[in-house]
CSV table of C-alpha atoms in Angstrom, one decimal:
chain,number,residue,atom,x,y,z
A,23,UNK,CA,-20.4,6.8,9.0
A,24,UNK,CA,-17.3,6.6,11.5
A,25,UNK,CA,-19.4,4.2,13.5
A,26,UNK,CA,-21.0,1.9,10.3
A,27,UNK,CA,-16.8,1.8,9.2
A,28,UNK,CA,-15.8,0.6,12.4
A,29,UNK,CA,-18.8,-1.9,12.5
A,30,UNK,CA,-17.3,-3.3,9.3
A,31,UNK,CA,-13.8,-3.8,10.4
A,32,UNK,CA,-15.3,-6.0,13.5
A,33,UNK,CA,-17.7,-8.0,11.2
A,34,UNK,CA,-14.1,-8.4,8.5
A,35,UNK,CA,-12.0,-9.4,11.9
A,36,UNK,CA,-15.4,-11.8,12.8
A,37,UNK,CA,-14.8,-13.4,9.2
A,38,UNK,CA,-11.0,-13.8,9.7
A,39,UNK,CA,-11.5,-15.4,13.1
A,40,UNK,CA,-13.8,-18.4,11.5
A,41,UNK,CA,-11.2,-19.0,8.6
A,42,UNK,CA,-8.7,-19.2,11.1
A,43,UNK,CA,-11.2,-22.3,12.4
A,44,UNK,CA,-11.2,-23.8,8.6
A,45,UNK,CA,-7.8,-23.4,8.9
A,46,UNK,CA,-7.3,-25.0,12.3
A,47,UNK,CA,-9.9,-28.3,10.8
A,48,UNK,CA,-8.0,-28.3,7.3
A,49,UNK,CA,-4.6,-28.6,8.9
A,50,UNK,CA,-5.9,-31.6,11.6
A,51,UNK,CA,-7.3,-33.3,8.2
A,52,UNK,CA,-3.8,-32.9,6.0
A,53,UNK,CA,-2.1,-34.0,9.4
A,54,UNK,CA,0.4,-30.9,9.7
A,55,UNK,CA,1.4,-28.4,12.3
A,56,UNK,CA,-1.0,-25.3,11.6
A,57,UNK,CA,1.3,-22.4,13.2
A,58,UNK,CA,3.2,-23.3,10.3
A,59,UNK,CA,0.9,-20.9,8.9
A,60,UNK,CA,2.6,-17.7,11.3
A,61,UNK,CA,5.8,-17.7,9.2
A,62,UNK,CA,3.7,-18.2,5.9
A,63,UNK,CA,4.6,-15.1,3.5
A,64,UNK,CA,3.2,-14.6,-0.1
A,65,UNK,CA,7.0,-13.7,-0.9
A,66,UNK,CA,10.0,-13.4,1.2
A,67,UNK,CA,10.3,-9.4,0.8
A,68,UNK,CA,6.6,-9.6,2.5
A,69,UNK,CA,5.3,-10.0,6.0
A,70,UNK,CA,4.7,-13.0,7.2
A,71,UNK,CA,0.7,-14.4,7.9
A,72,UNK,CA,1.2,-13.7,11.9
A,73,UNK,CA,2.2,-10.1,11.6
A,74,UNK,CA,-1.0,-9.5,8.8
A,75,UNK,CA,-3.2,-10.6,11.2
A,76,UNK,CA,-1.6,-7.9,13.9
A,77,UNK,CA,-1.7,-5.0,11.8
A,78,UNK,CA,-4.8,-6.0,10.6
A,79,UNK,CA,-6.0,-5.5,14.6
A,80,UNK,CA,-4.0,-2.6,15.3
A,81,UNK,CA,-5.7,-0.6,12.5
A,82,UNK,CA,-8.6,-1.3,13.1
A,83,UNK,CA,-8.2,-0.6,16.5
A,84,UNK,CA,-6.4,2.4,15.8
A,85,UNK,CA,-9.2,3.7,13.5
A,86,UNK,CA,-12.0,3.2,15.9
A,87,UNK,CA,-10.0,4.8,19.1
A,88,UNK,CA,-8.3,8.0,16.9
A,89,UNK,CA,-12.0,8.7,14.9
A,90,UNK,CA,-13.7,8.4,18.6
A,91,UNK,CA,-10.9,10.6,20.1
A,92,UNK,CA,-10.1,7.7,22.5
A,93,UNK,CA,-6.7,6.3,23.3
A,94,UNK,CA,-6.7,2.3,22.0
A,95,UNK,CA,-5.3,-0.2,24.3
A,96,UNK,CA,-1.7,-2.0,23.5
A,97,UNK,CA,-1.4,-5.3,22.7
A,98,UNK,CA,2.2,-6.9,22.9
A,99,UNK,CA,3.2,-8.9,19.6
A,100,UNK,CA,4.5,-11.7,20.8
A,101,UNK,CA,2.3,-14.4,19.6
A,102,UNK,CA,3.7,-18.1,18.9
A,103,UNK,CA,0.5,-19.9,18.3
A,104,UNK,CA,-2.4,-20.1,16.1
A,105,UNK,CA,-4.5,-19.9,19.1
A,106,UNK,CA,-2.6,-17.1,20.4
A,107,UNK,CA,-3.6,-15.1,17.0
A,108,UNK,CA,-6.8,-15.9,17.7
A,109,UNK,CA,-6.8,-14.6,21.1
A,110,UNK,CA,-5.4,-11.2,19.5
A,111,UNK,CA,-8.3,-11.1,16.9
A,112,UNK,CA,-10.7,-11.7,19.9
A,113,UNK,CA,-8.8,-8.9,22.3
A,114,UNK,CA,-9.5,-6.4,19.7
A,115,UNK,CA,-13.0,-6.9,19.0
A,116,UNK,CA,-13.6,-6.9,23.0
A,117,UNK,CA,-11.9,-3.2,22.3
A,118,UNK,CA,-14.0,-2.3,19.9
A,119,UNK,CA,-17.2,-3.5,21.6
A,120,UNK,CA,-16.8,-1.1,24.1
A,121,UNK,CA,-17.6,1.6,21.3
A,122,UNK,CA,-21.0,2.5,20.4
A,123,UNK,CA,-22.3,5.0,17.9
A,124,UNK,CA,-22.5,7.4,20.8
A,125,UNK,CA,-18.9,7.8,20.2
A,126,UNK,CA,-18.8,8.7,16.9
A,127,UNK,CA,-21.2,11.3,17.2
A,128,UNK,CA,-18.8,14.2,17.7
A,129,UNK,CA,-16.5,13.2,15.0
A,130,UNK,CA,-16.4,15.8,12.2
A,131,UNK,CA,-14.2,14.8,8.8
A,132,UNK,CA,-12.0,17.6,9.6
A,133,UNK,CA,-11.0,16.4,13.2
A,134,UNK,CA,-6.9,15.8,12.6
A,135,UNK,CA,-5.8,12.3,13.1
A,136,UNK,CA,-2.0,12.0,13.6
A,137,UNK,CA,-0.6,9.5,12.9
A,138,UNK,CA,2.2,7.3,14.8
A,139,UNK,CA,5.6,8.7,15.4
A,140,UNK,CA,8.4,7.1,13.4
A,141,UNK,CA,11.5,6.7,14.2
A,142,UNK,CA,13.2,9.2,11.4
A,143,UNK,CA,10.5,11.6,11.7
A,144,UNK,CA,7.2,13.1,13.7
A,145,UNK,CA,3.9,11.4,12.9
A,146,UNK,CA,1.7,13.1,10.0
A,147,UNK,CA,-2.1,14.5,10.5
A,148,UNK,CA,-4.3,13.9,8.2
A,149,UNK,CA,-8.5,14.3,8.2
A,150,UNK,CA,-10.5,12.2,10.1
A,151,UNK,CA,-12.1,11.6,6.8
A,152,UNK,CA,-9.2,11.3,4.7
A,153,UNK,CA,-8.0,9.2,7.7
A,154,UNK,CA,-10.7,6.4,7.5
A,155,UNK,CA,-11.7,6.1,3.9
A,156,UNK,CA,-8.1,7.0,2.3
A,157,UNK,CA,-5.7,5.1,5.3
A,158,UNK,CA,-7.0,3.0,7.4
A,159,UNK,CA,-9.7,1.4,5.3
A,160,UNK,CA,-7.8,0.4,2.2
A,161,UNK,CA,-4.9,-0.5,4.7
A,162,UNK,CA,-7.1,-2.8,6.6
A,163,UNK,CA,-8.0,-4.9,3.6
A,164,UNK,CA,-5.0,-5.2,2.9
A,165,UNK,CA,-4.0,-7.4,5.6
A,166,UNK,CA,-7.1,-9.1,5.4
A,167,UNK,CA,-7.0,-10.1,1.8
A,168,UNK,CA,-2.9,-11.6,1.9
A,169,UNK,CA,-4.3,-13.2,5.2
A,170,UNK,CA,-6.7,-14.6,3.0
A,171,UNK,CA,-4.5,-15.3,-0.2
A,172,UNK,CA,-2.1,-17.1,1.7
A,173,UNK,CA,-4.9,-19.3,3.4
A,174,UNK,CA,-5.6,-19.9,-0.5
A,175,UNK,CA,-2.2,-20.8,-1.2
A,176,UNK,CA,-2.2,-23.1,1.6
A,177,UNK,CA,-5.2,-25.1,0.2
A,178,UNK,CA,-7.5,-23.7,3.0
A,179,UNK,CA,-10.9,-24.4,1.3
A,180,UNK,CA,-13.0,-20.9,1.2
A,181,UNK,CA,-14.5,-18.9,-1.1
A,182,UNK,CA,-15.9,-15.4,-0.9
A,183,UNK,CA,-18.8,-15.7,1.6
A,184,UNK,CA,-15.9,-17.2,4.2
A,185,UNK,CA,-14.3,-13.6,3.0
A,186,UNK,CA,-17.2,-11.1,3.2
A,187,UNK,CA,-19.5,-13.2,5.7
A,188,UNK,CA,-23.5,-13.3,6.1
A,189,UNK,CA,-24.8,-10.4,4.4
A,190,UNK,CA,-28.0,-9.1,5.9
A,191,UNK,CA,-30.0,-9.2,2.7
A,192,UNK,CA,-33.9,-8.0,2.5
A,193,UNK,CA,-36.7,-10.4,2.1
A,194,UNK,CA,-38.6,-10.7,-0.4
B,18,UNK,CA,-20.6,9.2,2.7
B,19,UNK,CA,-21.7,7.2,-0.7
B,20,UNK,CA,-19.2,9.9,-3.2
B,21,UNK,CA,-16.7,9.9,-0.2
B,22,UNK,CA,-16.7,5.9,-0.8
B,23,UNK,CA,-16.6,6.2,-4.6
B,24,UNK,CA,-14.1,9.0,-5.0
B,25,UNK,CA,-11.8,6.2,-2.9
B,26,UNK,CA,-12.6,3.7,-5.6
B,27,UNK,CA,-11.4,5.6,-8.2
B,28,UNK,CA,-8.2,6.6,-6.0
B,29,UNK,CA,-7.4,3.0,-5.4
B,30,UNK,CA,-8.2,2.7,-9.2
B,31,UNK,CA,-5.6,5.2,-9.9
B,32,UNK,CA,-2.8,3.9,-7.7
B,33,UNK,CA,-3.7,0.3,-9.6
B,34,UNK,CA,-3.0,1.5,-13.0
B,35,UNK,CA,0.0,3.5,-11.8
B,36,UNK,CA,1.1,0.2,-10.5
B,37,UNK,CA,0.5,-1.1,-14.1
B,38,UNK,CA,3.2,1.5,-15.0
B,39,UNK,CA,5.6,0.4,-13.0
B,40,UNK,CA,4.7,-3.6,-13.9
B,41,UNK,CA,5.7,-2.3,-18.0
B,42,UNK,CA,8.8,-1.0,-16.6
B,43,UNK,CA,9.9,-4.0,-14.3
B,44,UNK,CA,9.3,-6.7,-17.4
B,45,UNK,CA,11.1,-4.4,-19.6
B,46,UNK,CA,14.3,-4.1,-17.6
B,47,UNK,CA,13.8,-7.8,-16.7
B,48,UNK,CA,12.9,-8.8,-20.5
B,49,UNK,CA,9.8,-10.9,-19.8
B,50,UNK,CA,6.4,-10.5,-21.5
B,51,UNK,CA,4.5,-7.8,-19.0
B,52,UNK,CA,1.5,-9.7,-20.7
B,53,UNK,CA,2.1,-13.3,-18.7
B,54,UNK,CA,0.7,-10.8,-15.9
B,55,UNK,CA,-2.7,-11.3,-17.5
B,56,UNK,CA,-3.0,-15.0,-16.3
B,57,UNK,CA,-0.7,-15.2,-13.4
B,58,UNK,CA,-2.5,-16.8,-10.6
B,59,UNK,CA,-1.8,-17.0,-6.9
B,60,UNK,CA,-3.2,-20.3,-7.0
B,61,UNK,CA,-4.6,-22.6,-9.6
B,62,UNK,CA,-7.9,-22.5,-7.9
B,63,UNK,CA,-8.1,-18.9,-7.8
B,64,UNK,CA,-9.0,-16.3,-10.9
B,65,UNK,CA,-6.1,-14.7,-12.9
B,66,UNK,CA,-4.7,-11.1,-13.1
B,67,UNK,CA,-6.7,-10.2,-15.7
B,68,UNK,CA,-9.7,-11.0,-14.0
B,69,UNK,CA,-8.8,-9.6,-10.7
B,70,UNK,CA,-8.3,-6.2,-12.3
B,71,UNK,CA,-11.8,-6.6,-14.4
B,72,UNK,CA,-13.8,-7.4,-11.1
B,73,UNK,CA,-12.2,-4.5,-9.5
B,74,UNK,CA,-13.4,-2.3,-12.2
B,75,UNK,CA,-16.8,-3.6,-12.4
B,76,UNK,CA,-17.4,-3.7,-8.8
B,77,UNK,CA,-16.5,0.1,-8.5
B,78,UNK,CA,-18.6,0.6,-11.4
B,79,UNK,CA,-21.6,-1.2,-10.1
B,80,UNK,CA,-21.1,0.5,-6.7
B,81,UNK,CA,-21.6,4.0,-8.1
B,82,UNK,CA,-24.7,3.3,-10.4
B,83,UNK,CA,-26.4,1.2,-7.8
B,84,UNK,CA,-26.0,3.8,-4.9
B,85,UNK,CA,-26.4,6.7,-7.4
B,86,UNK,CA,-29.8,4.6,-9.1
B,87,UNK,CA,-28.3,4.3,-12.4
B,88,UNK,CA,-27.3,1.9,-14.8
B,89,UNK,CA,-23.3,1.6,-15.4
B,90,UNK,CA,-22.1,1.3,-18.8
B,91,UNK,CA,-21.2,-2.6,-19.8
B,92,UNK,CA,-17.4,-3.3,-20.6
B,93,UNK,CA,-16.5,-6.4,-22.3
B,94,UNK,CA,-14.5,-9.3,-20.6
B,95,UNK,CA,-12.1,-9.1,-24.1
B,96,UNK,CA,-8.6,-7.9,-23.2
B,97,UNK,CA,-5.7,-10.0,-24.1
B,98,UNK,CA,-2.9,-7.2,-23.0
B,99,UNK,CA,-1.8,-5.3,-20.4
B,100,UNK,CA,-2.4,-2.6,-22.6
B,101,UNK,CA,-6.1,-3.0,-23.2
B,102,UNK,CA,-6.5,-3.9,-19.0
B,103,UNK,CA,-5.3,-0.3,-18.4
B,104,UNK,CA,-8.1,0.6,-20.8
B,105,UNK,CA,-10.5,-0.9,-19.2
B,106,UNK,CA,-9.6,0.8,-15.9
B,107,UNK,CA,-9.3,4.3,-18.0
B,108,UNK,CA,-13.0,3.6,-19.0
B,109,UNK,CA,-14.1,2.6,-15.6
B,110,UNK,CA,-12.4,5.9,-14.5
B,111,UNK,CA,-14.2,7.8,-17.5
B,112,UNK,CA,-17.3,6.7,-16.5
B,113,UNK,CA,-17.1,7.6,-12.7
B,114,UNK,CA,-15.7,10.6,-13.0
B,115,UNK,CA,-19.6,11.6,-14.9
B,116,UNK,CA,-21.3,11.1,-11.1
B,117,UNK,CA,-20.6,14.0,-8.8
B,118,UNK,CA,-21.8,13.7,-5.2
B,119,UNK,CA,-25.1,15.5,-6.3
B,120,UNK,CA,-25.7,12.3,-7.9
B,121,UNK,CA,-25.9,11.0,-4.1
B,122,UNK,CA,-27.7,13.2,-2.6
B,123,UNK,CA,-30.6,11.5,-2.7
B,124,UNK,CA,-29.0,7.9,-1.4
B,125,UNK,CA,-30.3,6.8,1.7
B,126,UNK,CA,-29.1,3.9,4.0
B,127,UNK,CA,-32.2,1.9,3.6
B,128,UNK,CA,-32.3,2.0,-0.5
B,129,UNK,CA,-32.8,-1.3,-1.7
B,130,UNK,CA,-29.9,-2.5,-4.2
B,131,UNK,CA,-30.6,-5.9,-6.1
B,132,UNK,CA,-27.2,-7.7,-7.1
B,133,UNK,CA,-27.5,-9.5,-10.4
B,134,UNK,CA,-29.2,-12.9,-11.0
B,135,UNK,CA,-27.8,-15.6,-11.1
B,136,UNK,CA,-28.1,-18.5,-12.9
B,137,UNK,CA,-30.0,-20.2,-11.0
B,138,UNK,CA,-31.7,-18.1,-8.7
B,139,UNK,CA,-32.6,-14.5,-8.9
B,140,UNK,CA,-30.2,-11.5,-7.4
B,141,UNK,CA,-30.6,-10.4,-3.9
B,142,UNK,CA,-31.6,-7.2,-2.2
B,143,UNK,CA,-29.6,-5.3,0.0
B,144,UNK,CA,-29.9,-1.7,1.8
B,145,UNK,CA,-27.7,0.5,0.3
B,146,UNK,CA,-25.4,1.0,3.3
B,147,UNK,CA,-24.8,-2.4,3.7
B,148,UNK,CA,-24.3,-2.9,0.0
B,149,UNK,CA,-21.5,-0.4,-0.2
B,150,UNK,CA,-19.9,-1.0,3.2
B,151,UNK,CA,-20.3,-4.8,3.9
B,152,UNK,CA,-20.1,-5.8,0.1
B,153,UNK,CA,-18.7,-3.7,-2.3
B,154,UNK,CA,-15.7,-1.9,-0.3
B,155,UNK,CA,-14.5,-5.4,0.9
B,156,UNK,CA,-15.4,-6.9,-2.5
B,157,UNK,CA,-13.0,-4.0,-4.5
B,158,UNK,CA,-9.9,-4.6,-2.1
B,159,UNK,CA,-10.0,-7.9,-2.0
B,160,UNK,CA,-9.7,-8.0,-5.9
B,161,UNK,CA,-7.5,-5.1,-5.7
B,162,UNK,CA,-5.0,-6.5,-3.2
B,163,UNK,CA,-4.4,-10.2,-4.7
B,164,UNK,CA,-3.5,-8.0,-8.0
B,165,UNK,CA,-0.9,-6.2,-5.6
B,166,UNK,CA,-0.2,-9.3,-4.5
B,167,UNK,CA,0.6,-11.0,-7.7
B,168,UNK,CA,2.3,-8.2,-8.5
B,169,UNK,CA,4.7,-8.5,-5.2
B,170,UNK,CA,5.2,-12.4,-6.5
B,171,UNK,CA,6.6,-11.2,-9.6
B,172,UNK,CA,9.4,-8.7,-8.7
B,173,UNK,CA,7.5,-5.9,-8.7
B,174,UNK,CA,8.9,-3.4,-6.7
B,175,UNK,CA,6.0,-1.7,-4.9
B,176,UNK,CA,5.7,-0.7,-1.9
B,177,UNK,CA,2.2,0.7,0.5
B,178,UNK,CA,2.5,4.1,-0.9
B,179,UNK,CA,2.3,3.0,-4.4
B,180,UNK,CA,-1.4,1.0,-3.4
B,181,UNK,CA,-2.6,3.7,-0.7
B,182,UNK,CA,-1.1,6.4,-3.1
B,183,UNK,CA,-0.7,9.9,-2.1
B,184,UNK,CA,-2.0,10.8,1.0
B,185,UNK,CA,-4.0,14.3,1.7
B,186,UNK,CA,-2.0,15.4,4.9
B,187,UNK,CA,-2.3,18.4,6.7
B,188,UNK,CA,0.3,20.7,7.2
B,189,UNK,CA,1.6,21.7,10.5
């Protein structure tokens, strides 16, 4: 399961990439500056679109390295461009590449996960279960979706398969 | 892993309608309607409130019968208030809460699910794995998350614990 999760979260960060290449072709067509999406937030007491598509990285990054018992690699936030996003998207997938199922074998849903130190207070530990399915799972979508909402907003044209992406469906 | 998956539905469910709650309370203080939720959009291309929170609700619905090879109860598209919405999720809840992870016991990864017709062409098949993980758990949040985030657009004073809800953390 820990593997098939993290799977997900690469095929979800796959989808988000190719938007961002709607996104790149819709802004050439309406003739303005795309990064202007970076600073794009849904409302002002909300992150803006650059820093949803780092979290959205970092957790899934985190999820795969904590549930494999691994240590994740760090990537700096200091992106400017469009392209630069990109590039983070396409760091974190060459991250989670490097995992195969064979690293989720030993995972058990009671392995603790703790969770970042904050600054006010020592991280929390919860169930590598609990972790996944409860945290890091709904947290990812998250970003994802207000990625995706404010692509909407901003007259990017896509619909749901852009969203969920080819689904491997049976013949027949 | 297919209970684990559907007991998270109904959490997310859960922190929804509790979100609901506090969506009464903010239009009270601030005197508006709490039913000109229903069809806020976040764009006039995309589906209103009302039907955000209906999708959400059938999707987990459908998710659980399919994987559990039943047939989920039908709820009508007929609510007009905020009041009858939060029904709606009370009878998605009602009727989740009957499976118990005996009811998946049986589910294997390869189980073919067949999404519903269409108009004009019949529904697809696809294993049960990737049903659940590639289309129903993205589906969920992504309805899920544009309700949170036409929620954020109207004043709403939410925050990530009210849509990740309480977490089970260990103690230590």
């Amino acid at each position: 399961m820990y593997h098939l999760i993290v799977r997900q979260f690469m095929r979800s960060l796959k989808n988000l990439d190719a938007i961002m290449g709607k996104a790149e072709k819709h802004a050439e067509a309406r003739k303005f500056d795309v990064n202007n999406f970076l600073t794009q937030r849904l409302s002002p007491d909300m992150l803006p679109f650059a820093a949803q598509i780092r979290i959205a990285c970092d957790s899934a990054k985190a999820a795969a390295a904590n549930v494999a018992g691994k240590a994740a690699p760090a990537h700096e936030d200091n992106e400017t461009t469009f392209g630069e996003l990109r590039g983070r998207i396409a760091k974190c997938l060459g991250y989670l590449e490097t995992l195969s199922a064979k690293d989720f074998e030993r995972t058990t849903a009671d392995q603790p996960v703790k969770m970042p130190d904050r600054p006010n207070r020592p991280g929390k530990t919860l169930r590598a279960e609990e972790y996944l399915v409860a945290r890091q799972m709904p947290f990812f979508y998250f970003k994802d979706v207000t990625a995706y909402d404010i692509w909407r907003q901003g007259g990017v044209e896509i619909g749901k398969s852009d969203y969920l992406g080819t689904l491997e469906y049976l013949e027949g």
